[in-house]
PDB file of C-alpha atoms in Angstrom:
ATOM      1  CA  MET A   1      99.931 105.315 115.065  1.00 62.00           C
ATOM      2  CA  LYS A   2      99.319 101.576 115.211  1.00 61.00           C
ATOM      3  CA  PRO A   3      95.747 100.294 115.430  1.00 65.00           C
ATOM      4  CA  THR A   4      94.994  98.074 118.380  1.00 57.00           C
ATOM      5  CA  ASN A   5      94.584  94.398 117.566  1.00 57.00           C
ATOM      6  CA  PRO A   6      90.983  93.257 118.253  1.00 55.00           C
ATOM      7  CA  LYS A   7      90.102  89.656 118.987  1.00 53.00           C
ATOM      8  CA  SER A   8      90.933  87.474 115.981  1.00 54.00           C
ATOM      9  CA  SER A   9      87.482  85.873 116.239  1.00 59.00           C
ATOM     10  CA  ASP A  10      85.945  89.237 115.296  1.00 89.00           C
ATOM     11  CA  LEU A  11      88.249  89.773 112.324  1.00 96.00           C
ATOM     12  CA  VAL A  12      88.250  88.780 108.679  1.00 97.00           C
ATOM     13  CA  LEU A  13      91.632  90.347 107.847  1.00 98.00           C
ATOM     14  CA  SER A  14      94.794  91.144 109.823  1.00 97.00           C
ATOM     15  CA  VAL A  15      97.659  93.097 108.268  1.00 98.00           C
ATOM     16  CA  GLN A  16     100.618  93.047 110.637  1.00 97.00           C
ATOM     17  CA  GLY A  17     103.925  94.886 110.307  1.00 97.00           C
ATOM     18  CA  VAL A  18     103.830  94.977 106.501  1.00 98.00           C
ATOM     19  CA  SER A  19     106.437  96.886 104.482  1.00 97.00           C
ATOM     20  CA  LYS A  20     106.952  97.203 100.740  1.00 97.00           C
ATOM     21  CA  ALA A  21     109.638  99.174  98.911  1.00 96.00           C
ATOM     22  CA  PHE A  22     110.039  99.976  95.218  1.00 95.00           C
ATOM     23  CA  ASP A  23     113.577 100.979  94.142  1.00 92.00           C
ATOM     24  CA  GLY A  24     114.401 102.044  97.673  1.00 88.00           C
ATOM     25  CA  PHE A  25     111.159 104.000  98.214  1.00 92.00           C
ATOM     26  CA  LYS A  26     108.976 102.615 101.007  1.00 94.00           C
ATOM     27  CA  ALA A  27     105.429 102.687  99.674  1.00 96.00           C
ATOM     28  CA  ILE A  28     104.228 100.769 102.752  1.00 97.00           C
ATOM     29  CA  ASP A  29     106.151 101.119 106.013  1.00 97.00           C
ATOM     30  CA  ASP A  30     105.451  98.789 108.955  1.00 97.00           C
ATOM     31  CA  LEU A  31     101.705  98.976 108.368  1.00 97.00           C
ATOM     32  CA  SER A  32      99.182  97.255 110.608  1.00 97.00           C
ATOM     33  CA  PHE A  33      95.478  97.191 109.789  1.00 98.00           C
ATOM     34  CA  TYR A  34      92.569  95.100 111.086  1.00 97.00           C
ATOM     35  CA  LEU A  35      89.203  94.607 109.388  1.00 97.00           C
ATOM     36  CA  GLY A  36      86.217  93.261 111.260  1.00 97.00           C
ATOM     37  CA  GLU A  37      83.661  90.765 110.002  1.00 96.00           C
ATOM     38  CA  GLY A  38      80.926  92.671 108.127  1.00 96.00           C
ATOM     39  CA  GLU A  39      82.653  96.017 108.680  1.00 97.00           C
ATOM     40  CA  LEU A  40      82.523  98.967 106.272  1.00 97.00           C
ATOM     41  CA  ARG A  41      85.871 100.780 106.450  1.00 98.00           C
ATOM     42  CA  THR A  42      86.919 103.902 104.566  1.00 97.00           C
ATOM     43  CA  VAL A  43      90.589 104.559 103.758  1.00 97.00           C
ATOM     44  CA  ILE A  44      91.748 108.077 102.887  1.00 96.00           C
ATOM     45  CA  GLY A  45      95.079 109.822 102.426  1.00 95.00           C
ATOM     46  CA  PRO A  46      97.080 112.039 100.085  1.00 93.00           C
ATOM     47  CA  ASN A  47      98.459 110.858  96.762  1.00 90.00           C
ATOM     48  CA  GLY A  48     101.473 108.648  97.400  1.00 91.00           C
ATOM     49  CA  ALA A  49     100.199 107.562 100.828  1.00 94.00           C
ATOM     50  CA  GLY A  50     100.295 103.897  99.786  1.00 95.00           C
ATOM     51  CA  LYS A  51      96.572 103.260  99.273  1.00 95.00           C
ATOM     52  CA  SER A  52      96.878 101.437  95.939  1.00 94.00           C
ATOM     53  CA  THR A  53      99.894  99.423  97.106  1.00 96.00           C
ATOM     54  CA  PHE A  54      97.923  98.477 100.214  1.00 97.00           C
ATOM     55  CA  MET A  55      95.131  97.054  98.028  1.00 96.00           C
ATOM     56  CA  ASP A  56      97.691  95.325  95.783  1.00 96.00           C
ATOM     57  CA  LEU A  57      99.231  93.605  98.800  1.00 97.00           C
ATOM     58  CA  ILE A  58      95.904  92.310 100.110  1.00 97.00           C
ATOM     59  CA  THR A  59      94.916  90.864  96.723  1.00 97.00           C
ATOM     60  CA  GLY A  60      98.254  89.192  95.991  1.00 96.00           C
ATOM     61  CA  ARG A  61      99.035  91.537  93.116  1.00 95.00           C
ATOM     62  CA  THR A  62     102.196  92.553  95.010  1.00 95.00           C
ATOM     63  CA  ARG A  63     104.143  90.696  97.695  1.00 96.00           C
ATOM     64  CA  PRO A  64     105.370  92.479 100.831  1.00 96.00           C
ATOM     65  CA  ASP A  65     109.024  92.612 101.822  1.00 96.00           C
ATOM     66  CA  GLU A  66     108.114  92.075 105.462  1.00 97.00           C
ATOM     67  CA  GLY A  67     105.080  91.264 107.577  1.00 97.00           C
ATOM     68  CA  THR A  68     102.023  89.046 107.349  1.00 97.00           C
ATOM     69  CA  ILE A  69      98.554  89.419 105.872  1.00 98.00           C
ATOM     70  CA  LEU A  70      96.156  86.918 107.409  1.00 97.00           C
ATOM     71  CA  PHE A  71      92.720  86.052 106.073  1.00 97.00           C
ATOM     72  CA  HIS A  72      90.613  84.574 108.868  1.00 95.00           C
ATOM     73  CA  HIS A  73      88.618  81.853 107.119  1.00 90.00           C
ATOM     74  CA  ASP A  74      85.095  81.170 108.348  1.00 86.00           C
ATOM     75  CA  ASP A  75      86.155  77.579 109.096  1.00 86.00           C
ATOM     76  CA  GLY A  76      88.622  78.848 111.720  1.00 87.00           C
ATOM     77  CA  ARG A  77      91.817  78.717 109.667  1.00 90.00           C
ATOM     78  CA  ASP A  78      94.193  81.671 109.406  1.00 95.00           C
ATOM     79  CA  MET A  79      95.517  81.835 105.857  1.00 94.00           C
ATOM     80  CA  ASP A  80      98.642  83.828 104.942  1.00 96.00           C
ATOM     81  CA  LEU A  81      97.803  85.777 101.776  1.00 97.00           C
ATOM     82  CA  THR A  82     101.457  86.671 101.202  1.00 95.00           C
ATOM     83  CA  ARG A  83     102.088  83.063 100.145  1.00 92.00           C
ATOM     84  CA  MET A  84      99.290  83.040  97.570  1.00 95.00           C
ATOM     85  CA  LYS A  85      98.917  84.090  93.956  1.00 95.00           C
ATOM     86  CA  GLU A  86      96.331  86.656  92.925  1.00 95.00           C
ATOM     87  CA  TYR A  87      93.805  84.122  91.603  1.00 93.00           C
ATOM     88  CA  GLN A  88      94.098  82.068  94.814  1.00 95.00           C
ATOM     89  CA  VAL A  89      93.338  85.127  96.925  1.00 96.00           C
ATOM     90  CA  ASN A  90      90.302  85.855  94.743  1.00 93.00           C
ATOM     91  CA  ARG A  91      89.030  82.290  95.166  1.00 92.00           C
ATOM     92  CA  LEU A  92      89.127  82.727  98.943  1.00 93.00           C
ATOM     93  CA  GLY A  93      86.450  85.410  98.580  1.00 94.00           C
ATOM     94  CA  ILE A  94      88.442  88.636  98.281  1.00 96.00           C
ATOM     95  CA  ALA A  95      87.141  90.746  95.377  1.00 95.00           C
ATOM     96  CA  ARG A  96      88.467  94.071  94.138  1.00 95.00           C
ATOM     97  CA  LYS A  97      86.853  96.835  92.123  1.00 94.00           C
ATOM     98  CA  PHE A  98      89.228  99.232  90.391  1.00 88.00           C
ATOM     99  CA  GLN A  99      88.402 102.890  89.769  1.00 80.00           C
ATOM    100  CA  THR A 100      87.512 102.422  86.086  1.00 80.00           C
ATOM    101  CA  PRO A 101      84.455 100.182  85.620  1.00 79.00           C
ATOM    102  CA  SER A 102      85.095  96.903  83.809  1.00 87.00           C
ATOM    103  CA  VAL A 103      81.964  95.281  82.427  1.00 93.00           C
ATOM    104  CA  TYR A 104      81.134  93.120  79.395  1.00 93.00           C
ATOM    105  CA  ALA A 105      79.901  95.998  77.238  1.00 94.00           C
ATOM    106  CA  ASN A 106      78.475  93.772  74.482  1.00 94.00           C
ATOM    107  CA  HIS A 107      76.409  91.665  76.885  1.00 94.00           C
ATOM    108  CA  THR A 108      73.245  92.593  78.753  1.00 96.00           C
ATOM    109  CA  VAL A 109      73.169  93.644  82.375  1.00 97.00           C
ATOM    110  CA  PHE A 110      71.567  90.277  83.164  1.00 96.00           C
ATOM    111  CA  ASP A 111      74.311  88.344  81.351  1.00 93.00           C
ATOM    112  CA  ASN A 112      77.029  90.325  83.149  1.00 94.00           C
ATOM    113  CA  LEU A 113      75.587  89.180  86.468  1.00 95.00           C
ATOM    114  CA  LEU A 114      75.039  85.616  85.250  1.00 91.00           C
ATOM    115  CA  LEU A 115      78.695  85.392  84.186  1.00 89.00           C
ATOM    116  CA  SER A 116      79.739  86.625  87.630  1.00 90.00           C
ATOM    117  CA  LEU A 117      77.751  84.206  89.790  1.00 88.00           C
ATOM    118  CA  ASP A 118      79.758  82.163  92.248  1.00 75.00           C
ATOM    119  CA  ARG A 119      79.706  78.998  90.168  1.00 66.00           C
ATOM    120  CA  SER A 120      82.457  76.629  88.992  1.00 53.00           C
ATOM    121  CA  ARG A 121      82.431  77.031  85.229  1.00 50.00           C
ATOM    122  CA  SER A 122      84.482  78.580  82.454  1.00 54.00           C
ATOM    123  CA  LEU A 123      83.498  81.739  80.585  1.00 56.00           C
ATOM    124  CA  VAL A 124      82.604  79.751  77.447  1.00 58.00           C
ATOM    125  CA  ARG A 125      80.439  77.295  79.394  1.00 62.00           C
ATOM    126  CA  ALA A 126      78.810  80.193  81.242  1.00 59.00           C
ATOM    127  CA  LEU A 127      77.702  81.790  77.983  1.00 62.00           C
ATOM    128  CA  PHE A 128      75.702  78.653  77.122  1.00 68.00           C
ATOM    129  CA  TYR A 129      74.656  77.918  80.685  1.00 70.00           C
ATOM    130  CA  LYS A 130      70.946  77.678  81.427  1.00 79.00           C
ATOM    131  CA  PRO A 131      70.353  79.484  84.716  1.00 82.00           C
ATOM    132  CA  SER A 132      68.528  77.634  87.462  1.00 86.00           C
ATOM    133  CA  ALA A 133      65.682  79.067  89.512  1.00 91.00           C
ATOM    134  CA  GLU A 134      68.208  79.752  92.270  1.00 91.00           C
ATOM    135  CA  ASP A 135      70.441  81.632  89.817  1.00 90.00           C
ATOM    136  CA  LEU A 136      67.536  83.770  88.622  1.00 93.00           C
ATOM    137  CA  GLU A 137      66.546  84.560  92.195  1.00 95.00           C
ATOM    138  CA  GLU A 138      70.118  85.605  93.039  1.00 94.00           C
ATOM    139  CA  ILE A 139      70.371  87.814  89.960  1.00 95.00           C
ATOM    140  CA  ASP A 140      67.015  89.456  90.685  1.00 97.00           C
ATOM    141  CA  GLU A 141      68.193  90.201  94.227  1.00 97.00           C
ATOM    142  CA  VAL A 142      71.428  91.776  92.972  1.00 97.00           C
ATOM    143  CA  LEU A 143      69.508  93.815  90.365  1.00 98.00           C
ATOM    144  CA  LYS A 144      67.317  95.208  93.137  1.00 97.00           C
ATOM    145  CA  THR A 145      70.357  95.993  95.277  1.00 97.00           C
ATOM    146  CA  ILE A 146      72.107  97.938  92.495  1.00 97.00           C
ATOM    147  CA  ARG A 147      68.807  99.444  91.269  1.00 96.00           C
ATOM    148  CA  LEU A 148      69.153  98.210  87.705  1.00 97.00           C
ATOM    149  CA  THR A 149      66.102  95.921  87.504  1.00 97.00           C
ATOM    150  CA  GLU A 150      64.613  98.090  84.761  1.00 96.00           C
ATOM    151  CA  ARG A 151      67.844  97.835  82.735  1.00 96.00           C
ATOM    152  CA  ARG A 152      68.344  94.058  83.037  1.00 96.00           C
ATOM    153  CA  ASP A 153      67.983  93.393  79.281  1.00 97.00           C
ATOM    154  CA  GLU A 154      69.951  96.415  78.117  1.00 97.00           C
ATOM    155  CA  MET A 155      73.529  96.200  76.811  1.00 97.00           C
ATOM    156  CA  ALA A 156      75.956  97.142  79.552  1.00 96.00           C
ATOM    157  CA  GLY A 157      77.818  99.398  77.154  1.00 96.00           C
ATOM    158  CA  ASN A 158      74.741 101.659  76.965  1.00 96.00           C
ATOM    159  CA  LEU A 159      74.699 102.378  80.694  1.00 96.00           C
ATOM    160  CA  SER A 160      75.825 105.686  82.160  1.00 94.00           C
ATOM    161  CA  HIS A 161      79.164 105.852  83.969  1.00 92.00           C
ATOM    162  CA  GLY A 162      77.475 105.612  87.359  1.00 94.00           C
ATOM    163  CA  GLN A 163      75.312 102.681  86.298  1.00 96.00           C
ATOM    164  CA  LYS A 164      78.379 100.826  85.032  1.00 95.00           C
ATOM    165  CA  GLN A 165      79.990 101.333  88.431  1.00 94.00           C
ATOM    166  CA  TRP A 166      76.906  99.920  90.140  1.00 97.00           C
ATOM    167  CA  LEU A 167      76.815  96.980  87.738  1.00 97.00           C
ATOM    168  CA  GLU A 168      80.434  96.132  88.463  1.00 96.00           C
ATOM    169  CA  ILE A 169      79.786  96.290  92.187  1.00 96.00           C
ATOM    170  CA  GLY A 170      76.843  93.965  91.549  1.00 97.00           C
ATOM    171  CA  MET A 171      79.094  91.624  89.571  1.00 95.00           C
ATOM    172  CA  LEU A 172      81.428  91.394  92.553  1.00 95.00           C
ATOM    173  CA  VAL A 173      78.540  90.909  94.979  1.00 95.00           C
ATOM    174  CA  ALA A 174      77.298  88.049  92.758  1.00 94.00           C
ATOM    175  CA  GLN A 175      80.583  86.277  93.529  1.00 92.00           C
ATOM    176  CA  ASN A 176      79.552  86.318  97.206  1.00 92.00           C
ATOM    177  CA  PRO A 177      82.885  87.645  98.520  1.00 95.00           C
ATOM    178  CA  ARG A 178      83.696  87.936 102.210  1.00 96.00           C
ATOM    179  CA  ILE A 179      85.879  90.980 101.533  1.00 97.00           C
ATOM    180  CA  LEU A 180      85.054  93.634  98.937  1.00 97.00           C
ATOM    181  CA  LEU A 181      87.765  96.181  98.090  1.00 97.00           C
ATOM    182  CA  VAL A 182      86.435  99.262  96.274  1.00 96.00           C
ATOM    183  CA  ASP A 183      88.776 101.876  94.778  1.00 94.00           C
ATOM    184  CA  GLU A 184      87.394 105.420  94.328  1.00 93.00           C
ATOM    185  CA  PRO A 185      83.875 104.349  93.275  1.00 94.00           C
ATOM    186  CA  VAL A 186      82.418 107.852  92.822  1.00 94.00           C
ATOM    187  CA  ALA A 187      85.103 109.429  90.618  1.00 89.00           C
ATOM    188  CA  GLY A 188      83.364 111.175  87.702  1.00 89.00           C
ATOM    189  CA  MET A 189      79.867 110.768  89.137  1.00 92.00           C
ATOM    190  CA  SER A 190      77.136 113.363  89.520  1.00 92.00           C
ATOM    191  CA  ASP A 191      76.002 114.337  93.027  1.00 93.00           C
ATOM    192  CA  GLU A 192      72.887 112.150  92.660  1.00 94.00           C
ATOM    193  CA  GLU A 193      74.923 109.148  91.472  1.00 95.00           C
ATOM    194  CA  THR A 194      77.396 109.682  94.316  1.00 95.00           C
ATOM    195  CA  GLU A 195      74.622 109.631  96.905  1.00 96.00           C
ATOM    196  CA  ARG A 196      73.104 106.477  95.398  1.00 96.00           C
ATOM    197  CA  THR A 197      76.515 104.788  95.417  1.00 96.00           C
ATOM    198  CA  GLY A 198      76.820 105.552  99.108  1.00 97.00           C
ATOM    199  CA  GLU A 199      73.387 104.055  99.726  1.00 97.00           C
ATOM    200  CA  LEU A 200      74.425 100.956  97.770  1.00 97.00           C
ATOM    201  CA  LEU A 201      77.603 100.406  99.802  1.00 97.00           C
ATOM    202  CA  LEU A 202      75.760 101.000 103.073  1.00 97.00           C
ATOM    203  CA  SER A 203      73.197  98.366 102.050  1.00 97.00           C
ATOM    204  CA  LEU A 204      76.041  95.830 101.713  1.00 97.00           C
ATOM    205  CA  GLU A 205      77.411  96.518 105.186  1.00 96.00           C
ATOM    206  CA  GLY A 206      77.183  93.446 107.397  1.00 95.00           C
ATOM    207  CA  LYS A 207      76.766  91.103 104.417  1.00 95.00           C
ATOM    208  CA  HIS A 208      80.378  91.645 103.324  1.00 96.00           C
ATOM    209  CA  SER A 209      83.469  93.226 104.867  1.00 97.00           C
ATOM    210  CA  ILE A 210      84.136  96.309 102.745  1.00 98.00           C
ATOM    211  CA  VAL A 211      87.149  98.603 102.333  1.00 98.00           C
ATOM    212  CA  VAL A 212      86.492 101.773 100.328  1.00 97.00           C
ATOM    213  CA  VAL A 213      89.390 103.981  99.197  1.00 96.00           C
ATOM    214  CA  GLU A 214      88.086 107.449  98.355  1.00 94.00           C
ATOM    215  CA  HIS A 215      89.087 111.137  97.999  1.00 91.00           C
ATOM    216  CA  ASP A 216      85.602 112.701  97.971  1.00 92.00           C
ATOM    217  CA  MET A 217      85.201 113.752 101.602  1.00 93.00           C
ATOM    218  CA  GLU A 218      81.462 114.418 101.343  1.00 94.00           C
ATOM    219  CA  PHE A 219      81.049 110.849 100.133  1.00 96.00           C
ATOM    220  CA  VAL A 220      83.305 109.612 102.942  1.00 96.00           C
ATOM    221  CA  ARG A 221      81.140 111.514 105.410  1.00 96.00           C
ATOM    222  CA  GLN A 222      78.048 109.747 103.982  1.00 96.00           C
ATOM    223  CA  ILE A 223      79.359 106.190 104.373  1.00 97.00           C
ATOM    224  CA  ALA A 224      81.986 106.479 107.095  1.00 93.00           C
ATOM    225  CA  ARG A 225      81.809 104.204 110.098  1.00 92.00           C
ATOM    226  CA  ARG A 226      85.518 103.981 110.835  1.00 96.00           C
ATOM    227  CA  VAL A 227      88.092 105.901 108.796  1.00 97.00           C
ATOM    228  CA  THR A 228      91.754 104.945 108.389  1.00 98.00           C
ATOM    229  CA  VAL A 229      94.098 107.723 107.281  1.00 97.00           C
ATOM    230  CA  LEU A 230      97.254 106.593 105.490  1.00 96.00           C
ATOM    231  CA  HIS A 231     100.336 108.808 105.185  1.00 96.00           C
ATOM    232  CA  GLN A 232     103.769 107.758 103.919  1.00 95.00           C
ATOM    233  CA  GLY A 233     102.748 104.104 103.997  1.00 96.00           C
ATOM    234  CA  ARG A 234     101.644 104.117 107.626  1.00 96.00           C
ATOM    235  CA  VAL A 235      98.414 104.567 109.553  1.00 97.00           C
ATOM    236  CA  LEU A 236      98.406 108.198 110.625  1.00 96.00           C
ATOM    237  CA  LYS A 237      95.043 108.228 112.395  1.00 96.00           C
ATOM    238  CA  GLU A 238      92.019 105.980 112.772  1.00 97.00           C
ATOM    239  CA  GLY A 239      88.558 106.673 114.131  1.00 97.00           C
ATOM    240  CA  ASN A 240      85.137 108.028 113.222  1.00 96.00           C
ATOM    241  CA  PHE A 241      84.741 110.739 110.598  1.00 96.00           C
ATOM    242  CA  ASP A 242      84.502 113.678 113.012  1.00 95.00           C
ATOM    243  CA  PHE A 243      87.632 112.527 114.846  1.00 96.00           C
ATOM    244  CA  VAL A 244      89.849 112.281 111.761  1.00 95.00           C
ATOM    245  CA  ALA A 245      88.342 115.344 110.026  1.00 93.00           C
ATOM    246  CA  SER A 246      89.167 117.566 113.011  1.00 93.00           C
ATOM    247  CA  ASP A 247      92.616 116.115 113.722  1.00 94.00           C
ATOM    248  CA  GLU A 248      95.400 118.669 113.206  1.00 94.00           C
ATOM    249  CA  GLU A 249      97.818 116.170 111.653  1.00 94.00           C
ATOM    250  CA  VAL A 250      95.217 114.938 109.182  1.00 94.00           C
ATOM    251  CA  ILE A 251      94.319 118.521 108.239  1.00 93.00           C
ATOM    252  CA  GLN A 252      97.979 119.359 107.740  1.00 92.00           C
ATOM    253  CA  VAL A 253      98.993 116.383 105.597  1.00 90.00           C
ATOM    254  CA  TYR A 254      95.749 115.744 103.722  1.00 89.00           C
ATOM    255  CA  LEU A 255      92.583 117.764 104.210  1.00 72.00           C
ATOM    256  CA  GLY A 256      94.284 121.178 104.080  1.00 69.00           C
ATOM    257  CA  ARG A 257      96.235 120.184 100.977  1.00 59.00           C
ATOM    258  CA  GLN A 258      93.084 118.766  99.363  1.00 61.00           C
ATOM    259  CA  LYS A 259      91.178 122.034  99.872  1.00 52.00           C
ATOM    260  CA  HIS A 260      94.102 123.995  98.415  1.00 38.00           C
ATOM    261  CA  GLU A 261      94.117 121.769  95.311  1.00 48.00           C
ATOM    262  CA  GLU A 262      90.341 122.168  94.885  1.00 46.00           C
ATOM    263  CA  VAL A 263      90.664 125.980  94.989  1.00 32.00           C
ATOM    264  CA  ALA A 264      93.600 125.924  92.564  1.00 34.00           C
TER     265      ALA A 264
END
């Protein structure tokens, strides 16, 4: 199944006919994917479906063998990400959060956000940087968004697992990205933390274009607007949650297998 190509003016990202093989194995096979401006998209699929490789390709961590990945700049330019290095892709405003939280454990929550602000300065200079009123306002806004205002002066290493995940999402938001890629954000979280993470991502919808890769189907149900199902490196199905959750092919290759694994 190939997604239809919407108008480019409504898009922030276009992945067209992309393939990537490792030692003869096609991790991504003629994949096309389109992400709208301000859209919140959820990507699901069984292990080995190509989800991580898909994220690697968008961020420049891996280069495709075929196809194009276009970032539609807000100034009207279409920029081919396949020609760029990872740091160049990041500078365009494409930020990625991996499954395991990565924060500066020996710095406060406030300092973690200060170090992440979208400013041109080195890490060393940032540590001795005196924040402006605008910086403080931005950090306060992010703290409210991630619900860590009360923990602003606490060492990040003392936060719970869920709070560290929220802080890292806040650190990425502080960079003011146009695209935010989030990999399995609720792994290891309690039910309450999972629900709050969903509320956090929903609050970012419209401000950023967001792709969330996740296995927890209750969480997917909470945040899903449009769901893309990957299987064997291709788009198997795409639509709203009820559509993909009731599709026989999706049940056969993913949801049925997932339930079996949970019971086992």
